[in-house]
Amino acid sequence: MGDTALIIIAVAVAILVLFLVILIVKMMKTVDEINRTIGVVTQDADVLLKQADTLMGKTNTLLEDINGKVATIDPLFTAVAELSDSVSRLNHTGNTFATRMKSTASNAGKATAVVTLGRGASKLFTKRKKKAEEKKK
């Protein structure tokens, strides 16, 4: 009976070893595939990093160019703002002047009417005075 038990244990150990060998072989294939994938990803990452570095360099060059152009036209924007302010002040002054002229014209019209009335009264007074002098003679 002891020999049978040893044979059963030996067969069980052999089956266990066989399953472990199969498992280890599959794991080695998986590890090899992982290593290949890591290699491909590393190469792709290197390419992407080089492209990103080139893109960043071109972007920096473009930004420097834009900053230079903005600095060049910045005085133009300042001049346009100052011109706009001047035109606004000129417009305000023109409106004020027109309002004063309208008021002055209205007052001048009234003054003209008074002067005309005064002249008419003066002529009438002069005519009456002459008639009075002629009657005395």
XYZ file of N, CA and C in Angstrom:
411
model
N 0.809 -1.161 0.000
C 0.000 0.000 0.000
C 0.869 1.247 0.000
N 1.983 1.193 0.561
C 2.903 2.309 0.610
C 3.427 2.638 -0.762
N 3.618 1.603 -1.589
C 4.119 1.871 -2.934
C 3.044 2.548 -3.787
N 1.829 2.167 -3.602
C 0.738 2.751 -4.367
C 0.587 4.227 -4.009
N 0.709 4.529 -2.762
C 0.583 5.921 -2.324
C 1.705 6.756 -2.917
N 2.898 6.191 -2.961
C 4.038 6.911 -3.544
C 3.821 7.132 -5.028
N 3.253 6.158 -5.709
C 3.003 6.296 -7.145
C 1.949 7.388 -7.372
N 0.910 7.396 -6.552
C -0.142 8.416 -6.694
C 0.446 9.804 -6.435
N 1.262 9.906 -5.412
C 1.893 11.197 -5.105
C 2.820 11.601 -6.239
N 3.578 10.656 -6.801
C 4.502 10.956 -7.894
C 3.734 11.417 -9.120
N 2.611 10.752 -9.437
C 1.796 11.137 -10.588
C 1.204 12.526 -10.351
N 0.736 12.783 -9.149
C 0.155 14.094 -8.832
C 1.212 15.189 -8.956
N 2.406 14.917 -8.462
C 3.493 15.899 -8.572
C 3.855 16.091 -10.039
N 3.874 15.032 -10.842
C 4.204 15.138 -12.264
C 3.149 15.983 -12.983
N 1.863 15.749 -12.668
C 0.790 16.547 -13.289
C 0.925 18.013 -12.867
N 1.210 18.234 -11.593
C 1.389 19.602 -11.101
C 2.557 20.274 -11.801
N 3.649 19.577 -11.954
C 4.821 20.124 -12.641
C 4.477 20.417 -14.098
N 3.725 19.523 -14.746
C 3.325 19.730 -16.133
C 2.480 21.002 -16.267
N 1.481 21.180 -15.383
C 0.673 22.406 -15.414
C 1.514 23.644 -15.141
N 2.460 23.527 -14.221
C 3.334 24.672 -13.922
C 4.219 25.013 -15.120
N 4.714 23.994 -15.829
C 5.542 24.231 -17.011
C 4.709 24.929 -18.086
N 3.482 24.445 -18.310
C 2.599 25.073 -19.308
C 2.320 26.526 -18.914
N 2.040 26.740 -17.629
C 1.770 28.092 -17.141
C 2.990 28.998 -17.321
N 4.154 28.499 -17.019
C 5.386 29.295 -17.154
C 5.659 29.611 -18.619
N 5.419 28.668 -19.537
C 5.625 28.903 -20.968
C 4.670 29.998 -21.455
N 3.387 29.923 -21.044
C 2.423 30.952 -21.441
C 2.817 32.314 -20.867
N 3.281 32.309 -19.635
C 3.702 33.574 -19.023
C 4.913 34.154 -19.743
N 5.814 33.294 -20.190
C 6.994 33.775 -20.922
C 6.570 34.393 -22.250
N 5.582 33.762 -22.932
C 5.080 34.337 -24.185
C 4.436 35.702 -23.915
N 3.679 35.782 -22.835
C 3.033 37.048 -22.477
C 4.077 38.114 -22.160
N 5.108 37.744 -21.428
C 6.176 38.696 -21.089
C 6.902 39.137 -22.354
N 7.155 38.217 -23.290
C 7.796 38.586 -24.559
C 6.923 39.582 -25.337
N 5.612 39.308 -25.373
C 4.693 40.219 -26.078
C 4.666 41.595 -25.399
N 4.676 41.601 -24.087
C 4.718 42.876 -23.349
C 6.001 43.630 -23.674
N 7.120 42.928 -23.731
C 8.400 43.576 -24.062
C 8.370 44.170 -25.469
N 7.786 43.426 -26.437
C 7.673 43.959 -27.802
C 6.774 45.206 -27.820
N 5.664 45.136 -27.105
C 4.747 46.282 -27.046
C 5.434 47.491 -26.426
N 6.172 47.284 -25.380
C 6.907 48.383 -24.739
C 7.919 48.973 -25.712
N 8.575 48.124 -26.493
C 9.532 48.622 -27.493
C 8.851 49.488 -28.545
N 7.703 49.023 -29.046
C 6.963 49.790 -30.058
C 6.475 51.109 -29.470
N 5.931 51.052 -28.269
C 5.429 52.268 -27.622
C 6.578 53.249 -27.378
N 7.722 52.753 -26.997
C 8.879 53.622 -26.767
C 9.302 54.305 -28.063
N 9.343 53.542 -29.161
C 9.703 54.139 -30.455
C 8.668 55.186 -30.871
N 7.387 54.839 -30.726
C 6.331 55.792 -31.082
C 6.390 57.030 -30.194
N 6.666 56.818 -28.919
C 6.766 57.953 -27.999
C 7.941 58.845 -28.385
N 9.061 58.239 -28.796
C 10.210 59.037 -29.234
C 9.846 59.886 -30.447
N 9.149 59.272 -31.410
C 8.731 60.009 -32.608
C 7.784 61.143 -32.215
N 6.819 60.834 -31.356
C 5.866 61.858 -30.921
C 6.563 62.988 -30.171
N 7.516 62.647 -29.324
C 8.238 63.685 -28.577
C 9.052 64.574 -29.511
N 9.665 63.967 -30.536
C 10.420 64.773 -31.499
C 9.480 65.704 -32.264
N 8.323 65.172 -32.682
C 7.351 66.005 -33.396
C 6.809 67.114 -32.490
N 6.555 66.780 -31.233
C 6.062 67.791 -30.290
C 7.121 68.865 -30.060
N 8.380 68.459 -29.974
C 9.465 69.425 -29.791
C 9.568 70.353 -31.004
N 9.463 69.778 -32.201
C 9.487 70.593 -33.422
C 8.300 71.553 -33.444
N 7.128 71.043 -33.090
C 5.927 71.881 -33.060
C 6.070 73.017 -32.053
N 6.615 72.726 -30.885
C 6.812 73.769 -29.870
C 7.800 74.825 -30.369
N 8.851 74.385 -31.051
C 9.810 75.345 -31.606
C 9.157 76.257 -32.631
N 8.358 75.669 -33.526
C 7.665 76.478 -34.537
C 6.647 77.412 -33.883
N 5.970 76.923 -32.855
C 5.000 77.753 -32.140
C 5.696 78.933 -31.469
N 6.837 78.685 -30.845
C 7.588 79.778 -30.216
C 8.035 80.803 -31.251
N 8.494 80.325 -32.403
C 8.903 81.245 -33.472
C 7.718 82.078 -33.943
N 6.583 81.429 -34.122
C 5.373 82.132 -34.557
C 4.936 83.166 -33.518
N 4.981 82.802 -32.242
C 4.602 83.747 -31.186
C 5.552 84.938 -31.131
N 6.835 84.691 -31.314
C 7.794 85.800 -31.337
C 7.497 86.726 -32.514
N 7.170 86.140 -33.668
C 6.829 86.947 -34.842
C 5.577 87.782 -34.580
N 4.565 87.152 -33.999
C 3.317 87.869 -33.695
C 3.578 88.977 -32.683
N 4.352 88.693 -31.645
C 4.668 89.720 -30.646
C 5.400 90.892 -31.278
N 6.313 90.605 -32.195
C 7.024 91.681 -32.888
C 6.080 92.526 -33.723
N 5.172 91.875 -34.424
C 4.219 92.616 -35.261
C 3.248 93.429 -34.413
N 2.809 92.860 -33.299
C 1.908 93.602 -32.406
C 2.635 94.813 -31.829
N 3.893 94.634 -31.469
C 4.665 95.772 -30.948
C 4.831 96.841 -32.021
N 4.923 96.418 -33.283
C 5.063 97.379 -34.381
C 3.784 98.174 -34.586
N 2.626 97.514 -34.482
C 1.372 98.227 -34.751
C 0.744 98.820 -33.495
N 1.330 98.577 -32.336
C 0.792 99.142 -31.099
C 0.727 100.668 -31.149
N 1.754 101.364 -31.646
C 1.638 102.825 -31.752
C 0.490 103.255 -32.670
N 0.189 102.446 -33.681
C -0.928 102.766 -34.571
C -2.242 102.761 -33.793
N -2.424 101.741 -32.954
C -3.638 101.687 -32.145
C -3.704 102.876 -31.191
N -2.569 103.254 -30.630
C -2.529 104.411 -29.738
C -2.907 105.671 -30.506
N -2.361 105.822 -31.712
C -2.666 107.005 -32.526
C -4.145 107.036 -32.907
N -4.701 105.883 -33.258
C -6.124 105.825 -33.613
C -6.981 106.196 -32.402
N -6.596 105.733 -31.229
C -7.350 106.070 -30.016
C -7.280 107.567 -29.744
N -6.087 108.151 -29.908
C -5.944 109.592 -29.695
C -6.739 110.375 -30.738
N -6.706 109.918 -31.997
C -7.469 110.581 -33.053
C -8.967 110.508 -32.754
N -9.417 109.360 -32.313
C -10.827 109.196 -31.963
C -11.215 110.155 -30.845
N -10.344 110.288 -29.854
C -10.607 111.218 -28.754
C -10.655 112.654 -29.266
N -9.725 112.999 -30.145
C -9.703 114.359 -30.703
C -10.960 114.639 -31.519
N -11.381 113.683 -32.335
C -12.591 113.861 -33.143
C -13.806 114.011 -32.229
N -13.837 113.240 -31.161
C -14.949 113.335 -30.216
C -14.992 114.717 -29.571
N -13.815 115.212 -29.156
C -13.777 116.557 -28.560
C -14.154 117.619 -29.585
N -13.681 117.460 -30.829
C -14.023 118.412 -31.886
C -15.530 118.402 -32.145
N -16.120 117.231 -32.170
C -17.561 117.107 -32.364
C -18.315 117.812 -31.235
N -17.853 117.598 -30.000
C -18.491 118.247 -28.852
C -18.368 119.766 -28.968
N -17.181 120.233 -29.337
C -16.969 121.674 -29.498
C -17.859 122.220 -30.609
N -17.970 121.502 -31.709
C -18.830 121.924 -32.820
C -20.285 122.008 -32.395
N -20.733 121.007 -31.638
C -22.117 121.031 -31.151
C -22.349 122.205 -30.211
N -21.391 122.460 -29.331
C -21.508 123.598 -28.409
C -21.547 124.899 -29.191
N -20.673 125.025 -30.184
C -20.623 126.237 -31.009
C -21.940 126.434 -31.758
N -22.467 125.350 -32.334
C -23.730 125.440 -33.079
C -24.867 125.857 -32.157
N -24.878 125.307 -30.950
C -25.918 125.680 -29.987
C -25.813 127.157 -29.637
N -24.603 127.632 -29.402
C -24.405 129.052 -29.074
C -24.787 129.937 -30.253
N -24.425 129.503 -31.456
C -24.757 130.301 -32.641
C -26.270 130.368 -32.831
N -26.947 129.257 -32.597
C -28.399 129.234 -32.724
C -29.012 130.194 -31.711
N -28.483 130.148 -30.482
C -28.974 131.049 -29.438
C -28.674 132.500 -29.803
N -27.461 132.743 -30.317
C -27.064 134.094 -30.720
C -27.916 134.558 -31.892
N -28.182 133.661 -32.843
C -29.006 134.019 -34.001
C -30.413 134.374 -33.549
N -30.928 133.632 -32.597
C -32.262 133.925 -32.074
C -32.265 135.292 -31.404
N -31.218 135.526 -30.606
C -31.104 136.832 -29.944
C -30.862 137.931 -30.969
N -30.086 137.625 -32.004
C -29.813 138.618 -33.049
C -31.094 138.954 -33.798
N -31.928 137.951 -34.032
C -33.210 138.195 -34.693
C -34.071 139.127 -33.861
N -34.075 138.892 -32.575
C -34.842 139.762 -31.682
C -34.262 141.173 -31.696
N -32.931 141.237 -31.661
C -32.276 142.552 -31.668
C -32.554 143.277 -32.986
N -32.542 142.534 -34.092
C -32.827 143.144 -35.397
C -34.244 143.699 -35.423
N -35.170 142.947 -34.865
C -36.559 143.419 -34.816
C -36.660 144.696 -33.992
N -35.946 144.760 -32.877
C -35.971 145.949 -32.024
C -35.345 147.133 -32.754
N -34.213 146.875 -33.449
C -33.541 147.947 -34.190
C -34.446 148.453 -35.301
N -35.095 147.536 -36.024
C -36.013 147.933 -37.099
C -37.166 148.753 -36.535
N -37.709 148.308 -35.433
C -38.784 149.054 -34.781
C -38.295 150.434 -34.356
N -37.061 150.451 -33.835
C -36.469 151.738 -33.417
C -36.281 152.676 -34.595
N -35.832 152.173 -35.723
C -35.632 152.996 -36.927
C -36.970 153.549 -37.423
N -37.957 152.618 -37.428
C -39.293 153.054 -37.866
C -39.821 154.163 -36.971
N -39.637 153.992 -35.673
C -40.098 155.011 -34.724
C -39.329 156.302 -34.924
N -38.026 156.178 -35.182
C -37.189 157.367 -35.391
C -37.630 158.111 -36.639
N -37.910 157.388 -37.732
C -38.363 158.028 -38.973
C -39.704 158.726 -38.756
N -40.594 158.035 -38.056
C -41.902 158.610 -37.781
C -41.761 159.883 -36.952
N -40.902 159.836 -35.949
C -40.671 161.000 -35.097
C -40.075 162.141 -35.909
N -39.121 161.794 -36.800
C -38.483 162.817 -37.637
C -39.515 163.453 -38.562
N -40.375 162.653 -39.172
C -41.407 163.196 -40.074
C -42.356 164.123 -39.313
N -42.765 163.733 -38.145
C -43.676 164.559 -37.353
C -43.003 165.870 -36.951
N -41.715 165.746 -36.642
C -40.978 166.944 -36.240
C -40.895 167.917 -37.409
N -40.629 167.385 -38.612
C -40.537 168.241 -39.806
C -41.883 168.894 -40.093
N -42.948 168.135 -39.991
C -44.285 168.676 -40.241
C -44.607 169.773 -39.224
N -44.196 169.531 -37.997
C -44.458 170.529 -36.958
C -43.680 171.799 -37.241
N -42.468 171.675 -37.739
C -41.641 172.848 -38.054
C -42.214 173.573 -39.266
N -42.713 172.844 -40.226
C -43.282 173.461 -41.429
C -44.561 174.227 -41.080
N -45.299 173.694 -40.169
C -46.530 174.378 -39.770
C -46.200 175.678 -39.031
N -45.119 175.717 -38.328
C -44.719 176.907 -37.588
C -44.265 177.983 -38.553
N -43.818 177.705 -39.657
C -43.278 178.686 -40.594
C -44.312 179.302 -41.373
